[in-house]
Amino acid sequence: NYCVQRTFLPQAEGACKCNGWKSQNPPPTPPPPTPPRIEQPIAVNLLEPCRSCSHSLGDHVTHLENVSEEEVNRLLGIVVDVEYLYTCVHKEEDADTKQVYFSLFKLLRKCVLQMGKPVVEALESPPFEKPSIEQGVNNFVQYKFSHLPSKERQTIVELATMFLNQINYWQLETPSQRKQRVPTDDAAGYKINYTRWLCYCNVPLFCDSLPRYETTQIFGRTLLRSVFTVMRKQLLEQARQEKDKLPPEKRTLILTHFPKFLSMLEEEVYSCSSPIWSEDFMLVYLNQILQISVFMIMGVCEGGEKRKSSEPLSHEYTKKSRVIGDIPMELINEVMSTITDPTAMLGPETSLLSAHSARDEAARLEERRGVIEFHVIGNSLNQKPNKKILMWLVGLQNVFSHQLPRMPKEYITRLVFDPYHKTLSLIKDGRVIGGICFRMFPSQGFTEIVFCAVTSNEQVKGYGTHLMNHLKEYHIKHEILNFLTYADEYAIGYFKKQGFSKDIKVPKAKYVGYIKDYEGATLMGCELNPSIPYTEFSVIIKKQKEIIKKLIERKQAQIRKVYPGLSCFKEGVRQIPIESIPGIRETGWKPVGKGKEVKDPDQLYSSLKNILQQVKSHQNAWPFMEPVKKNEAPGYYQVIRFPMDLKTMTERLKSRYYTTRKLFMADMQRIFTNCREYNPPESEYYKCANLLEKFFYVKIKEAGLIDK
Ligand code: ACO
């Protein structure tokens, strides 16, 4: 037994071993983490002699005479904790935990001696990681569910709160238990977090003289990653076991929504690129909406250049300085909060989907309700076959065989069960109803889509689109940003709608010899943009449209100003420049024609000469240097009615034919369109035309001949 008294009696230190102030029969030691506290006051007569030494009890506390009652109570509180920790040290079997208990025991004992406040000094002070788990989960709710109507959003918020509560009372596994379960884990990192958790969150639950923090507020993604998988499994198991005891109003929440919520959260917790863990998540998130809106508004209202769908916004872009005509964030927030019309937005329980719904909307809702599930599965030579996975692979083999009758069944079976191939499978009621079989070539920077099919009675319901969107997100996570596939003649339309084109971005040398070539099929490719959340994309677009509509309405309301009629015509003026009409610019009107027309012919000549020279020197200009030779391109002049080339343009420039920039641009454009008309997209010529065209537009913008 340790001597509490020693701490109160410095003068008798070492000699006095008494424990006379306390009961001979102490209450049994309570088990962690919520032990019953010793509540009953201990009645002691200070004149009584100490049971273990010759002093009177009062002698032991003389140094406390001038200490306030409140302080004495605080110190007594610490004493109780010291005593409890002492028992914990003795009972604890795990070495790491024991060590922490002992350190805390020493710390509290020192506090009693010095009448100080306990501060765990050896560890960094909290918070240990930012954003915190709580912030990350809140960002997740915003990121994935902000489009829902408020009632459904409330349900999600409830789930998030429930989840955060669970973490705050979660018993972490000890470092040695974890090492056994996940031998490859960063053991040292886990031990540090475990120690911090014991000192700041767990022990203070039963030793309230130690300051207590919520796990979710001082830890971030690293700790969440180390507990999530086990926690998710245990929570779901517990929910299943207790399902009959759940109150009816909680049943759907816990049995239906919670598993889905956890699966979606799991993806964000383990993803390397999830934005919810970015410290400036809110800024990036809103900025993205804002920037897209600004571009669209500039396109709609001010005659500015619209953003092409092929130029998505990257996170870097959104972080750049604001553009002219930018809209303040507060305004965007305000507009977002006014968008309340449920029919204008997508909602999870919309049973009658409108005619304008996105193709994947129904599938997304079904997934959210847990009606359908998506899993990436495959056969493995090193792992023991899992019966369910094998059943699903057989199901996939069946769907592919039925939907792709021209493919030999044995061939499908071989690839579906080949360990190098994986299949994103779509499961409904436990059965496979569709899938995309693919093979990743990470070193070559692309993935080959081998088979893609949805069972007949489930087609054209949006499953194909949603499958492809999931596949895109899966690949972004694995940092492969190109898909290639040989599409059947009948499936070209479907692939086009999923963003595939015949213009292949992957260099031929990267895929020839890797991808399987199918006779009669067309090679198509799709380049992924890692900043697009594909499965949510149509929802985001819909939300942006609403924001833009509101912003336009506001802008219109602001400029509704009546100017007096023009009087100049009465005064005999026959014509005035349009831009001089009062108010015309406020409506967003801009002079027709982009860019400046250079008035000085010599200045125009030298600008065009300079541009033409640069285009001719470009490495992709070689196919266009001279007119196409008939013998080298059979039938060329039957297909191309207005040929053009860089030599002809040079001659035209010399003869001062280009009196306006438009004439020059029209000829140059013709070179590119002719090339794309005559040559197949996968040809070198076609690619040269695309690259040279891009270069040309950069140069012409630099020269100020068109707006930047
Ligand atoms: N041709 C043209 N458009 C199509 C086709 C098609 N064959 N199939 C679907 N679409 C359109 C849909 O009408 C829809 O367009 P919309 O949004 O404008 O209405 C869009 O593509 C997506 O429709 P979803 O409902 O999302 O797709 P679905 O669930 O029907 O799945 C799929 C599409 C996989 C092609 C399915 O129709 C199928 O299994 N077909 C038979 C098998 C097949 O041809 N597979 C592809 C072979 S190529 C290969 O595997 C590499």
PDB file of C-alpha atoms and ligand atoms in Angstrom, residues 359 403-404 449-454 458-466 485-488 490-491 493-495 497-498, ligand 1:
ATOM      1  CA  ARG A 359     -29.559   9.744 -65.861  1.00  0.00           C
ATOM      2  CA  GLN A 403     -25.086  -9.395 -72.821  1.00  0.00           C
ATOM      3  CA  LEU A 404     -22.032  -9.947 -75.020  1.00  0.00           C
ATOM      4  CA  ILE A 449     -12.135  -1.765 -69.742  1.00  0.00           C
ATOM      5  CA  VAL A 450     -12.674  -5.291 -70.911  1.00  0.00           C
ATOM      6  CA  PHE A 451     -16.379  -6.039 -70.448  1.00  0.00           C
ATOM      7  CA  CYS A 452     -19.171  -3.746 -69.439  1.00  0.00           C
ATOM      8  CA  ALA A 453     -22.785  -4.860 -69.130  1.00  0.00           C
ATOM      9  CA  VAL A 454     -26.025  -4.549 -67.207  1.00  0.00           C
ATOM     10  CA  GLU A 458     -32.223  -3.455 -65.551  1.00  0.00           C
ATOM     11  CA  GLN A 459     -30.857  -1.487 -68.496  1.00  0.00           C
ATOM     12  CA  VAL A 460     -31.497   2.212 -69.200  1.00  0.00           C
ATOM     13  CA  LYS A 461     -32.194   2.890 -65.521  1.00  0.00           C
ATOM     14  CA  GLY A 462     -28.949   4.747 -64.983  1.00  0.00           C
ATOM     15  CA  TYR A 463     -27.024   1.782 -63.563  1.00  0.00           C
ATOM     16  CA  GLY A 464     -24.520   1.833 -66.450  1.00  0.00           C
ATOM     17  CA  THR A 465     -23.767   5.518 -65.819  1.00  0.00           C
ATOM     18  CA  HIS A 466     -23.454   5.094 -62.075  1.00  0.00           C
ATOM     19  CA  THR A 485     -11.717   0.266 -74.282  1.00  0.00           C
ATOM     20  CA  TYR A 486     -12.630  -1.424 -77.505  1.00  0.00           C
ATOM     21  CA  ALA A 487     -16.307  -0.537 -77.698  1.00  0.00           C
ATOM     22  CA  ASP A 488     -18.832  -2.650 -79.584  1.00  0.00           C
ATOM     23  CA  TYR A 490     -23.802  -0.720 -80.378  1.00  0.00           C
ATOM     24  CA  ALA A 491     -22.133   0.539 -77.240  1.00  0.00           C
ATOM     25  CA  GLY A 493     -23.322   5.757 -77.846  1.00  0.00           C
ATOM     26  CA  TYR A 494     -23.178   4.661 -74.228  1.00  0.00           C
ATOM     27  CA  PHE A 495     -19.438   5.242 -73.958  1.00  0.00           C
ATOM     28  CA  LYS A 497     -22.243   9.633 -72.924  1.00  0.00           C
ATOM     29  CA  GLN A 498     -19.767   8.563 -70.267  1.00  0.00           C
TER      30      GLN A 498
HETATM   31  N1  ACO B   1     -26.355   2.893 -77.523  1.00  0.00           N
HETATM   32  C1  ACO B   1     -26.586   4.205 -77.314  1.00  0.00           C
HETATM   33  N2  ACO B   1     -26.887   4.715 -76.116  1.00  0.00           N
HETATM   34  C2  ACO B   1     -26.988   3.854 -75.093  1.00  0.00           C
HETATM   35  C3  ACO B   1     -26.785   2.470 -75.227  1.00  0.00           C
HETATM   36  C4  ACO B   1     -26.461   2.008 -76.520  1.00  0.00           C
HETATM   37  N3  ACO B   1     -26.264   0.726 -76.734  1.00  0.00           N
HETATM   38  N4  ACO B   1     -26.979   1.884 -74.018  1.00  0.00           N
HETATM   39  C5  ACO B   1     -27.288   2.876 -73.162  1.00  0.00           C
HETATM   40  N5  ACO B   1     -27.275   4.033 -73.831  1.00  0.00           N
HETATM   41  C6  ACO B   1     -27.549   5.341 -73.307  1.00  0.00           C
HETATM   42  C7  ACO B   1     -28.796   5.447 -72.486  1.00  0.00           C
HETATM   43  O1  ACO B   1     -29.932   5.703 -73.270  1.00  0.00           O
HETATM   44  C8  ACO B   1     -28.473   6.595 -71.601  1.00  0.00           C
HETATM   45  O2  ACO B   1     -28.588   7.808 -72.284  1.00  0.00           O
HETATM   46  P1  ACO B   1     -29.425   9.034 -71.680  1.00  0.00           P
HETATM   47  O3  ACO B   1     -28.786   9.342 -70.390  1.00  0.00           O
HETATM   48  O4  ACO B   1     -29.251  10.120 -72.670  1.00  0.00           O
HETATM   49  O5  ACO B   1     -30.811   8.544 -71.549  1.00  0.00           O
HETATM   50  C9  ACO B   1     -26.970   6.381 -71.332  1.00  0.00           C
HETATM   51  O6  ACO B   1     -26.486   5.623 -72.430  1.00  0.00           O
HETATM   52  C10 ACO B   1     -26.679   5.607 -70.082  1.00  0.00           C
HETATM   53  O7  ACO B   1     -27.704   4.743 -69.751  1.00  0.00           O
HETATM   54  P2  ACO B   1     -27.681   3.879 -68.456  1.00  0.00           P
HETATM   55  O8  ACO B   1     -29.064   3.548 -68.059  1.00  0.00           O
HETATM   56  O9  ACO B   1     -26.838   4.524 -67.440  1.00  0.00           O
HETATM   57  O10 ACO B   1     -26.904   2.578 -68.940  1.00  0.00           O
HETATM   58  P3  ACO B   1     -27.379   1.054 -68.819  1.00  0.00           P
HETATM   59  O11 ACO B   1     -27.633   0.713 -67.428  1.00  0.00           O
HETATM   60  O12 ACO B   1     -28.406   0.739 -69.787  1.00  0.00           O
HETATM   61  O13 ACO B   1     -26.015   0.335 -69.246  1.00  0.00           O
HETATM   62  C11 ACO B   1     -24.874  -0.725 -71.058  1.00  0.00           C
HETATM   63  C12 ACO B   1     -25.423   0.569 -70.490  1.00  0.00           C
HETATM   64  C13 ACO B   1     -23.836  -1.285 -70.098  1.00  0.00           C
HETATM   65  C14 ACO B   1     -24.173  -0.439 -72.379  1.00  0.00           C
HETATM   66  C15 ACO B   1     -26.044  -1.705 -71.183  1.00  0.00           C
HETATM   67  O14 ACO B   1     -26.974  -1.159 -72.067  1.00  0.00           O
HETATM   68  C16 ACO B   1     -25.651  -3.079 -71.686  1.00  0.00           C
HETATM   69  O15 ACO B   1     -25.339  -3.935 -70.900  1.00  0.00           O
HETATM   70  N6  ACO B   1     -25.685  -3.319 -73.003  1.00  0.00           N
HETATM   71  C17 ACO B   1     -25.387  -4.609 -73.565  1.00  0.00           C
HETATM   72  C18 ACO B   1     -23.932  -4.958 -73.422  1.00  0.00           C
HETATM   73  C19 ACO B   1     -23.023  -4.006 -74.135  1.00  0.00           C
HETATM   74  O16 ACO B   1     -23.250  -3.573 -75.234  1.00  0.00           O
HETATM   75  N7  ACO B   1     -21.909  -3.658 -73.439  1.00  0.00           N
HETATM   76  C20 ACO B   1     -20.870  -2.814 -73.935  1.00  0.00           C
HETATM   77  C21 ACO B   1     -19.998  -3.603 -74.841  1.00  0.00           C
HETATM   78  S1  ACO B   1     -18.451  -2.859 -75.132  1.00  0.00           S
HETATM   79  C22 ACO B   1     -17.488  -3.375 -73.862  1.00  0.00           C
HETATM   80  O17 ACO B   1     -17.909  -4.084 -73.012  1.00  0.00           O
HETATM   81  C23 ACO B   1     -16.072  -2.831 -73.781  1.00  0.00           C
END
